Amino acid sequence: IIYYNEALKIKDDCPKTYNLKGITLNNLEKYYEAIESFDKAIEINPNYTEARIKRDETRNKLEKYINNLLDKITNNSNIDNENYKDLK
């Protein structure tokens, strides 16, 4: 990531660098930051198909991640409610 940021300081209008940065962030499970990088690549080059595909894939991963977290919270909440129903 540091190298991509340094490259972007030199040439901040390179969609390929933003796309590669987004791919790396996605691999690190930094989904919000990855989407921002893909968005920037697309802003510079609206016809950048690979960045659009990678952004969509990352959005799907983020959605699954959030849904899994919500499921865990819901399941833990149900367990807690059952265990402590007499305390209400």
Short mmCIF file of N, CA and C in Angstrom, two decimals:
data_model
loop_
_atom_site.label_atom_id
_atom_site.label_comp_id
_atom_site.label_asym_id
_atom_site.label_seq_id
_atom_site.Cartn_x
_atom_site.Cartn_y
_atom_site.Cartn_z
N ILE A 1 0.83 -1.19 0.00
CA ILE A 1 0.00 0.00 0.00
C ILE A 1 0.88 1.25 0.00
N ILE A 2 1.95 1.20 0.75
CA ILE A 2 2.85 2.36 0.83
C ILE A 2 3.38 2.72 -0.57
N TYR A 3 3.75 1.70 -1.33
CA TYR A 3 4.30 1.96 -2.66
C TYR A 3 3.25 2.55 -3.60
N TYR A 4 2.03 2.07 -3.50
CA TYR A 4 0.96 2.63 -4.32
C TYR A 4 0.73 4.09 -3.95
N ASN A 5 0.72 4.38 -2.65
CA ASN A 5 0.52 5.76 -2.20
C ASN A 5 1.65 6.66 -2.70
N GLU A 6 2.88 6.15 -2.66
CA GLU A 6 4.02 6.93 -3.16
C GLU A 6 3.89 7.16 -4.67
N ALA A 7 3.50 6.13 -5.39
CA ALA A 7 3.31 6.27 -6.84
C ALA A 7 2.23 7.30 -7.15
N LEU A 8 1.17 7.29 -6.34
CA LEU A 8 0.06 8.22 -6.58
C LEU A 8 0.44 9.66 -6.23
N LYS A 9 1.42 9.83 -5.37
CA LYS A 9 1.92 11.18 -5.09
C LYS A 9 2.62 11.75 -6.32
N ILE A 10 3.26 10.87 -7.07
CA ILE A 10 3.98 11.30 -8.28
C ILE A 10 3.02 11.49 -9.44
N LYS A 11 2.08 10.55 -9.59
CA LYS A 11 1.12 10.61 -10.70
C LYS A 11 -0.24 10.17 -10.17
N ASP A 12 -1.04 11.14 -9.81
CA ASP A 12 -2.31 10.83 -9.14
C ASP A 12 -3.49 10.61 -10.10
N ASP A 13 -3.19 10.55 -11.39
CA ASP A 13 -4.27 10.34 -12.36
C ASP A 13 -4.12 9.01 -13.10
N CYS A 14 -3.54 8.03 -12.42
CA CYS A 14 -3.30 6.72 -13.05
C CYS A 14 -4.32 5.71 -12.53
N PRO A 15 -5.32 5.39 -13.33
CA PRO A 15 -6.36 4.47 -12.85
C PRO A 15 -5.84 3.08 -12.53
N LYS A 16 -4.81 2.63 -13.25
CA LYS A 16 -4.27 1.29 -12.99
C LYS A 16 -3.68 1.21 -11.58
N THR A 17 -3.02 2.26 -11.12
CA THR A 17 -2.45 2.26 -9.78
C THR A 17 -3.55 2.20 -8.74
N TYR A 18 -4.61 2.96 -8.94
CA TYR A 18 -5.75 2.90 -8.00
C TYR A 18 -6.39 1.51 -8.01
N ASN A 19 -6.48 0.92 -9.19
CA ASN A 19 -7.07 -0.42 -9.29
C ASN A 19 -6.21 -1.44 -8.56
N LEU A 20 -4.90 -1.41 -8.77
CA LEU A 20 -4.00 -2.34 -8.09
C LEU A 20 -4.02 -2.13 -6.57
N LYS A 21 -4.09 -0.88 -6.17
CA LYS A 21 -4.20 -0.58 -4.73
C LYS A 21 -5.50 -1.17 -4.18
N GLY A 22 -6.58 -1.02 -4.94
CA GLY A 22 -7.87 -1.58 -4.52
C GLY A 22 -7.82 -3.10 -4.39
N ILE A 23 -7.16 -3.75 -5.33
CA ILE A 23 -7.03 -5.21 -5.28
C ILE A 23 -6.27 -5.62 -4.02
N THR A 24 -5.19 -4.92 -3.74
CA THR A 24 -4.39 -5.23 -2.55
C THR A 24 -5.19 -5.00 -1.28
N LEU A 25 -5.91 -3.90 -1.21
CA LEU A 25 -6.74 -3.61 -0.03
C LEU A 25 -7.83 -4.66 0.14
N ASN A 26 -8.40 -5.08 -0.97
CA ASN A 26 -9.42 -6.13 -0.93
C ASN A 26 -8.83 -7.41 -0.36
N ASN A 27 -7.63 -7.78 -0.80
CA ASN A 27 -6.97 -8.97 -0.29
C ASN A 27 -6.67 -8.87 1.21
N LEU A 28 -6.48 -7.65 1.68
CA LEU A 28 -6.24 -7.41 3.11
C LEU A 28 -7.55 -7.28 3.89
N GLU A 29 -8.68 -7.47 3.20
CA GLU A 29 -10.02 -7.35 3.77
C GLU A 29 -10.32 -5.94 4.28
N LYS A 30 -9.73 -4.96 3.63
CA LYS A 30 -10.02 -3.55 3.91
C LYS A 30 -10.98 -3.08 2.82
N TYR A 31 -12.20 -3.56 2.93
CA TYR A 31 -13.16 -3.44 1.85
C TYR A 31 -13.56 -1.99 1.55
N TYR A 32 -13.80 -1.18 2.58
CA TYR A 32 -14.20 0.20 2.33
C TYR A 32 -13.11 0.96 1.59
N GLU A 33 -11.88 0.79 2.03
CA GLU A 33 -10.76 1.47 1.37
C GLU A 33 -10.57 0.95 -0.05
N ALA A 34 -10.77 -0.33 -0.25
CA ALA A 34 -10.65 -0.91 -1.59
C ALA A 34 -11.69 -0.29 -2.52
N ILE A 35 -12.91 -0.19 -2.05
CA ILE A 35 -13.98 0.39 -2.87
C ILE A 35 -13.65 1.84 -3.22
N GLU A 36 -13.09 2.58 -2.28
CA GLU A 36 -12.68 3.97 -2.56
C GLU A 36 -11.63 4.01 -3.68
N SER A 37 -10.69 3.08 -3.65
CA SER A 37 -9.66 3.04 -4.70
C SER A 37 -10.25 2.69 -6.05
N PHE A 38 -11.13 1.71 -6.07
CA PHE A 38 -11.80 1.36 -7.33
C PHE A 38 -12.63 2.53 -7.85
N ASP A 39 -13.33 3.20 -6.95
CA ASP A 39 -14.12 4.37 -7.35
C ASP A 39 -13.24 5.44 -7.99
N LYS A 40 -12.07 5.66 -7.41
CA LYS A 40 -11.15 6.67 -7.96
C LYS A 40 -10.66 6.25 -9.35
N ALA A 41 -10.35 4.96 -9.51
CA ALA A 41 -9.92 4.47 -10.82
C ALA A 41 -11.02 4.70 -11.85
N ILE A 42 -12.26 4.44 -11.46
CA ILE A 42 -13.40 4.60 -12.37
C ILE A 42 -13.68 6.08 -12.64
N GLU A 43 -13.47 6.91 -11.63
CA GLU A 43 -13.64 8.36 -11.82
C GLU A 43 -12.66 8.87 -12.88
N ILE A 44 -11.44 8.38 -12.85
CA ILE A 44 -10.43 8.79 -13.83
C ILE A 44 -10.72 8.20 -15.21
N ASN A 45 -11.12 6.93 -15.21
CA ASN A 45 -11.43 6.26 -16.48
C ASN A 45 -12.77 5.53 -16.34
N PRO A 46 -13.87 6.18 -16.70
CA PRO A 46 -15.19 5.56 -16.55
C PRO A 46 -15.37 4.25 -17.31
N ASN A 47 -14.53 3.97 -18.28
CA ASN A 47 -14.63 2.74 -19.07
C ASN A 47 -13.71 1.63 -18.55
N TYR A 48 -13.18 1.79 -17.36
CA TYR A 48 -12.24 0.82 -16.79
C TYR A 48 -13.03 -0.38 -16.25
N THR A 49 -13.23 -1.35 -17.11
CA THR A 49 -14.07 -2.51 -16.79
C THR A 49 -13.53 -3.32 -15.62
N GLU A 50 -12.24 -3.56 -15.59
CA GLU A 50 -11.67 -4.37 -14.52
C GLU A 50 -11.93 -3.73 -13.15
N ALA A 51 -11.78 -2.41 -13.06
CA ALA A 51 -12.03 -1.73 -11.79
C ALA A 51 -13.50 -1.86 -11.38
N ARG A 52 -14.40 -1.78 -12.36
CA ARG A 52 -15.83 -1.94 -12.07
C ARG A 52 -16.13 -3.35 -11.56
N ILE A 53 -15.54 -4.34 -12.20
CA ILE A 53 -15.76 -5.73 -11.78
C ILE A 53 -15.20 -5.96 -10.39
N LYS A 54 -13.97 -5.49 -10.15
CA LYS A 54 -13.35 -5.66 -8.83
C LYS A 54 -14.13 -4.92 -7.74
N ARG A 55 -14.65 -3.74 -8.09
CA ARG A 55 -15.46 -3.00 -7.11
C ARG A 55 -16.72 -3.78 -6.76
N ASP A 56 -17.37 -4.34 -7.77
CA ASP A 56 -18.58 -5.13 -7.51
C ASP A 56 -18.27 -6.37 -6.68
N GLU A 57 -17.17 -7.04 -6.98
CA GLU A 57 -16.76 -8.20 -6.19
C GLU A 57 -16.51 -7.81 -4.74
N THR A 58 -15.85 -6.68 -4.55
CA THR A 58 -15.55 -6.21 -3.20
C THR A 58 -16.82 -5.82 -2.46
N ARG A 59 -17.74 -5.18 -3.15
CA ARG A 59 -19.03 -4.85 -2.51
C ARG A 59 -19.75 -6.12 -2.06
N ASN A 60 -19.70 -7.16 -2.90
CA ASN A 60 -20.34 -8.43 -2.53
C ASN A 60 -19.67 -9.05 -1.30
N LYS A 61 -18.33 -9.01 -1.26
CA LYS A 61 -17.62 -9.52 -0.09
C LYS A 61 -17.99 -8.74 1.17
N LEU A 62 -18.06 -7.43 1.02
CA LEU A 62 -18.41 -6.58 2.16
C LEU A 62 -19.83 -6.88 2.64
N GLU A 63 -20.74 -7.06 1.71
CA GLU A 63 -22.12 -7.38 2.07
C GLU A 63 -22.19 -8.72 2.82
N LYS A 64 -21.46 -9.72 2.33
CA LYS A 64 -21.44 -11.03 3.01
C LYS A 64 -20.83 -10.89 4.40
N TYR A 65 -19.77 -10.12 4.50
CA TYR A 65 -19.10 -9.91 5.79
C TYR A 65 -20.06 -9.27 6.79
N ILE A 66 -20.76 -8.24 6.36
CA ILE A 66 -21.72 -7.55 7.23
C ILE A 66 -22.86 -8.48 7.61
N ASN A 67 -23.37 -9.23 6.65
CA ASN A 67 -24.46 -10.17 6.96
C ASN A 67 -24.02 -11.24 7.95
N ASN A 68 -22.79 -11.74 7.81
CA ASN A 68 -22.28 -12.72 8.76
C ASN A 68 -22.18 -12.12 10.16
N LEU A 69 -21.71 -10.89 10.24
CA LEU A 69 -21.64 -10.23 11.54
C LEU A 69 -23.02 -10.06 12.15
N LEU A 70 -23.96 -9.64 11.33
CA LEU A 70 -25.32 -9.45 11.83
C LEU A 70 -25.92 -10.78 12.29
N ASP A 71 -25.65 -11.85 11.56
CA ASP A 71 -26.12 -13.17 11.99
C ASP A 71 -25.53 -13.55 13.34
N LYS A 72 -24.25 -13.31 13.51
CA LYS A 72 -23.60 -13.63 14.78
C LYS A 72 -24.19 -12.82 15.92
N ILE A 73 -24.41 -11.54 15.67
CA ILE A 73 -25.00 -10.68 16.70
C ILE A 73 -26.40 -11.15 17.05
N THR A 74 -27.18 -11.46 16.01
CA THR A 74 -28.55 -11.93 16.23
C THR A 74 -28.56 -13.24 17.00
N ASN A 75 -27.71 -14.16 16.61
CA ASN A 75 -27.66 -15.46 17.30
C ASN A 75 -27.21 -15.31 18.74
N ASN A 76 -26.21 -14.48 18.98
CA ASN A 76 -25.76 -14.24 20.35
C ASN A 76 -26.82 -13.54 21.16
N SER A 77 -27.52 -12.63 20.53
CA SER A 77 -28.59 -11.90 21.21
C SER A 77 -29.71 -12.86 21.62
N ASN A 78 -30.06 -13.79 20.74
CA ASN A 78 -31.11 -14.76 21.07
C ASN A 78 -30.68 -15.66 22.22
N ILE A 79 -29.44 -16.08 22.21
CA ILE A 79 -28.94 -16.92 23.29
C ILE A 79 -28.99 -16.15 24.61
N ASP A 80 -28.53 -14.91 24.57
CA ASP A 80 -28.53 -14.11 25.78
C ASP A 80 -29.94 -13.89 26.31
N ASN A 81 -30.87 -13.63 25.41
CA ASN A 81 -32.25 -13.42 25.83
C ASN A 81 -32.82 -14.67 26.48
N GLU A 82 -32.53 -15.83 25.95
CA GLU A 82 -33.04 -17.07 26.53
C GLU A 82 -32.41 -17.33 27.89
N ASN A 83 -31.11 -17.07 28.00
CA ASN A 83 -30.41 -17.33 29.25
C ASN A 83 -30.82 -16.38 30.37
N TYR A 84 -31.23 -15.20 29.99
CA TYR A 84 -31.52 -14.19 31.02
C TYR A 84 -32.97 -13.76 31.03
N LYS A 85 -33.86 -14.56 30.46
CA LYS A 85 -35.26 -14.16 30.38
C LYS A 85 -35.90 -14.00 31.75
N ASP A 86 -35.42 -14.75 32.77
CA ASP A 86 -35.99 -14.65 34.11
C ASP A 86 -35.58 -13.37 34.83
N LEU A 87 -34.55 -12.69 34.32
CA LEU A 87 -34.06 -11.48 34.97
C LEU A 87 -34.84 -10.24 34.56
N LYS A 88 -35.68 -10.37 33.57
CA LYS A 88 -36.43 -9.20 33.07
C LYS A 88 -37.56 -8.86 33.99
#
